[in-house]
Coordinates of C-alpha atoms in Angstrom, one line a residue:
M1 CA 12.4 -17.8 -5.7
G2 CA 8.7 -18.2 -4.9
Y3 CA 7.8 -14.6 -4.0
F4 CA 4.1 -13.9 -4.6
P5 CA 2.9 -10.3 -4.4
F6 CA 0.2 -10.6 -1.8
F7 CA -1.6 -7.4 -0.9
M8 CA -2.4 -7.5 2.8
D9 CA -4.3 -5.2 5.1
I10 CA -1.9 -3.8 7.6
A11 CA -4.2 -1.1 9.1
G12 CA -3.8 -1.3 12.8
K13 CA -1.0 -3.9 12.6
K14 CA 2.1 -3.7 14.8
G15 CA 5.2 -2.9 12.8
V16 CA 8.6 -2.6 14.4
I17 CA 11.4 -0.7 12.6
V18 CA 14.9 -1.1 14.0
G19 CA 17.0 1.8 12.9
G20 CA 16.8 5.5 13.2
G21 CA 18.3 6.9 10.0
K22 CA 17.3 8.0 6.5
V23 CA 16.6 4.5 5.3
A24 CA 14.2 3.8 8.1
A25 CA 12.6 7.2 7.5
R26 CA 11.8 6.2 3.9
K27 CA 10.1 3.0 5.1
V28 CA 8.1 4.9 7.7
E29 CA 6.9 7.3 5.0
K30 CA 5.7 4.6 2.7
L31 CA 4.1 2.5 5.4
L32 CA 2.1 5.2 7.1
L33 CA -0.1 5.5 4.0
F34 CA -1.4 2.1 4.9
E35 CA -2.3 2.9 8.5
P36 CA -0.2 0.5 10.6
K37 CA 1.0 1.1 14.2
L38 CA 4.7 1.7 13.9
T39 CA 7.4 1.7 16.6
V40 CA 10.9 2.9 15.6
I41 CA 13.7 1.8 17.9
A42 CA 17.3 3.1 17.8
P43 CA 19.8 4.7 20.1
Q44 CA 19.5 7.9 18.1
I45 CA 16.5 8.7 16.0
E46 CA 17.2 11.3 13.4
E47 CA 14.9 14.2 12.7
C48 CA 14.0 12.9 9.3
I49 CA 12.0 10.1 11.0
R50 CA 10.4 12.3 13.7
T51 CA 9.0 14.6 11.0
Q52 CA 7.1 11.7 9.6
E53 CA 4.5 12.3 12.4
K54 CA 3.2 15.1 10.2
L55 CA 1.9 12.4 7.8
L56 CA -0.5 11.1 10.4
Q57 CA -4.1 12.1 9.5
K58 CA -7.2 12.3 11.7
D59 CA -9.6 9.4 11.7
T60 CA -6.8 6.9 10.8
A61 CA -5.5 3.7 12.4
A62 CA -2.0 4.7 11.8
A63 CA 0.3 5.5 14.8
L64 CA 4.0 6.3 15.1
C65 CA 6.0 6.1 18.3
F66 CA 9.7 6.3 19.1
M67 CA 12.0 4.4 21.5
E68 CA 15.3 6.2 21.5
R69 CA 17.4 3.5 23.2
E70 CA 19.3 0.3 22.4
F71 CA 17.2 -2.4 20.7
R72 CA 16.2 -5.5 22.7
M73 CA 15.0 -8.7 21.1
E74 CA 11.9 -8.7 23.3
D75 CA 10.9 -5.5 21.4
L76 CA 9.7 -7.8 18.6
A77 CA 7.2 -9.6 20.8
R78 CA 3.8 -9.7 19.1
A79 CA 5.0 -7.8 16.1
D80 CA 3.1 -8.4 12.9
F81 CA 6.1 -7.4 10.7
V82 CA 9.6 -6.1 11.2
I83 CA 12.1 -4.0 9.2
A84 CA 15.8 -4.1 10.2
A85 CA 17.3 -0.9 8.9
T86 CA 20.5 -0.6 11.0
D87 CA 24.1 -0.3 9.8
D88 CA 25.0 -3.3 12.0
E89 CA 25.0 -6.4 9.9
M90 CA 25.3 -8.8 12.9
L91 CA 22.3 -7.2 14.6
N92 CA 20.3 -7.3 11.4
G93 CA 21.2 -11.0 11.1
R94 CA 20.0 -11.7 14.7
I95 CA 16.8 -9.9 14.0
S96 CA 16.2 -11.9 10.9
D97 CA 17.0 -15.2 12.6
Y98 CA 14.6 -14.4 15.5
C99 CA 11.8 -13.3 13.2
K100 CA 12.1 -16.4 10.9
A101 CA 12.1 -18.7 13.9
K102 CA 8.9 -16.9 15.2
Q103 CA 7.4 -16.8 11.7
I104 CA 7.3 -13.0 11.8
P105 CA 7.6 -11.4 8.4
V106 CA 11.0 -9.6 8.3
N107 CA 12.7 -7.3 5.8
V108 CA 16.4 -6.6 6.2
V109 CA 17.4 -3.5 4.2
D110 CA 20.0 -4.2 1.5
D111 CA 20.3 -7.9 2.4
R112 CA 17.9 -10.0 0.3
E113 CA 19.1 -13.3 1.8
K114 CA 18.0 -12.3 5.3
C115 CA 14.5 -11.2 4.1
S116 CA 11.3 -13.2 4.3
F117 CA 9.5 -10.4 2.4
F118 CA 10.7 -7.6 0.1
F119 CA 9.7 -3.9 0.4
P120 CA 8.4 -3.0 -3.0
A121 CA 8.8 0.2 -4.9
L122 CA 5.4 1.7 -4.6
V123 CA 3.0 3.7 -6.8
K124 CA -0.1 4.9 -4.9
E125 CA -2.9 7.0 -6.2
G126 CA -5.9 6.8 -3.9
A127 CA -7.1 3.2 -3.8
L128 CA -4.7 2.2 -6.6
T129 CA -1.5 0.6 -5.3
I130 CA 1.1 -0.8 -7.6
G131 CA 4.0 -2.7 -6.0
I132 CA 7.2 -3.4 -8.0
S133 CA 9.8 -5.9 -6.9
T134 CA 12.9 -7.4 -8.4
E135 CA 13.3 -10.0 -5.6
G136 CA 15.8 -7.7 -4.1
K137 CA 18.2 -8.1 -7.0
S138 CA 18.0 -4.5 -8.3
P139 CA 16.3 -1.7 -6.3
V140 CA 17.5 0.7 -9.0
A141 CA 15.5 -1.2 -11.6
A142 CA 12.4 -1.2 -9.4
S143 CA 12.7 2.5 -8.8
W144 CA 13.1 3.2 -12.6
V145 CA 10.0 1.1 -13.3
R146 CA 8.1 2.9 -10.6
K147 CA 8.9 6.3 -12.2
E148 CA 7.9 5.1 -15.6
I149 CA 4.5 3.8 -14.3
S150 CA 3.9 7.0 -12.4
H151 CA 4.4 9.1 -15.5
T152 CA 2.0 7.0 -17.6
L153 CA -1.0 6.8 -15.2
P154 CA -4.0 8.7 -16.5
S155 CA -4.9 11.9 -14.6
G156 CA -7.6 11.4 -12.0
I157 CA -7.3 7.6 -11.9
G158 CA -7.3 7.5 -8.1
D159 CA -10.5 9.6 -7.9
V160 CA -12.1 7.4 -10.5
I161 CA -11.4 4.2 -8.6
D162 CA -12.7 5.8 -5.4
L163 CA -15.9 6.8 -7.2
I164 CA -16.4 3.3 -8.8
G165 CA -15.9 1.8 -5.3
Q166 CA -18.9 3.9 -4.1
I167 CA -21.2 3.0 -7.0
R168 CA -20.2 -0.7 -7.4
P169 CA -22.3 -2.0 -4.5
R170 CA -25.4 -0.4 -6.1
V171 CA -24.7 -1.9 -9.4
M172 CA -24.2 -5.3 -7.8
E173 CA -27.7 -5.1 -6.4
L174 CA -29.3 -4.7 -9.8
D175 CA -31.5 -7.6 -10.9
V176 CA -29.5 -8.3 -14.1
S177 CA -27.0 -10.9 -15.2
E178 CA -23.4 -11.0 -14.1
S179 CA -22.2 -10.2 -17.6
T180 CA -24.5 -7.2 -17.7
R181 CA -23.2 -5.9 -14.4
K182 CA -19.6 -6.3 -15.7
D183 CA -20.4 -4.4 -18.9
L184 CA -22.1 -1.7 -16.9
L185 CA -19.2 -1.2 -14.6
E186 CA -16.8 -1.1 -17.5
Q187 CA -18.8 1.6 -19.3
I188 CA -19.1 3.6 -16.1
F189 CA -15.3 3.3 -15.5
L190 CA -14.6 4.5 -19.1
Y191 CA -17.0 7.4 -18.8
C192 CA -15.3 8.5 -15.6
M193 CA -11.9 8.3 -17.2
E194 CA -13.1 10.5 -20.1
K195 CA -14.0 13.0 -17.4
D196 CA -10.6 12.7 -15.7
G197 CA -12.6 11.7 -12.5
E198 CA -14.4 15.0 -12.4
V199 CA -17.9 13.5 -12.1
T200 CA -20.1 13.2 -9.0
L201 CA -21.8 10.2 -7.6
E202 CA -25.1 11.8 -8.2
E203 CA -24.3 12.2 -11.9
L204 CA -23.5 8.6 -12.2
M205 CA -26.7 7.5 -10.4
D206 CA -29.0 9.9 -12.3
E207 CA -27.5 9.7 -15.8
I208 CA -24.9 7.0 -16.2
L209 CA -26.4 4.2 -14.2
L210 CA -29.8 4.5 -15.8
N211 CA -28.8 5.3 -19.4
I212 CA -25.9 2.8 -19.6
G213 CA -28.0 0.3 -17.7
R214 CA -30.7 0.4 -20.4
T215 CA -28.1 0.1 -23.1
C216 CA -26.7 -3.0 -21.5
L217 CA -30.1 -4.5 -21.0
S218 CA -31.1 -3.8 -24.6
K219 CA -27.9 -5.6 -25.8
K220 CA -28.7 -8.6 -23.7
N221 CA -32.4 -8.8 -24.6

């Protein structure tokens, strides 16, 4: 199989989830963190899905709407991705065939042969996202690996990455060589990790950027 782990921006993208049970609820919970516009369609939508609206934050592109009725194939028109999470194998199969014919990425829960993409086990800490896939062969193994990774991540890693993301553009503007900028960013990252992410942008600019920058320059000159 040639499954490559692309990371794609789905903020504001239209996602259709067919199915209204606990499996669909888990997909909604994970997806909303990435700010898509989701539509859930099923004759009966369970409360476990409806409560996912609580995950919606202000100032986000994410949206969640419900259509409590029978699914119609035209519901997939202009969808950017589709998840079939019903207990009707024939319906899931028709959804898969339609999406593949229209080149719409589709995931069919518990049926790897009908998928054009797999839904990974996710570890997310701030801007850090780790996706784990077994090509649909063993969701249990993917879940186990996810838990192992979650337990080994350093404290504050998400905050550190967010902070580095703020300071990186300023470092890239420095009139120094590429290797010096790389060394500088690495030292800033390590400093932040030592502080468990409990460092402000002002501290980095006033102390770390200047001091480590001079150190890097002295090594290069």
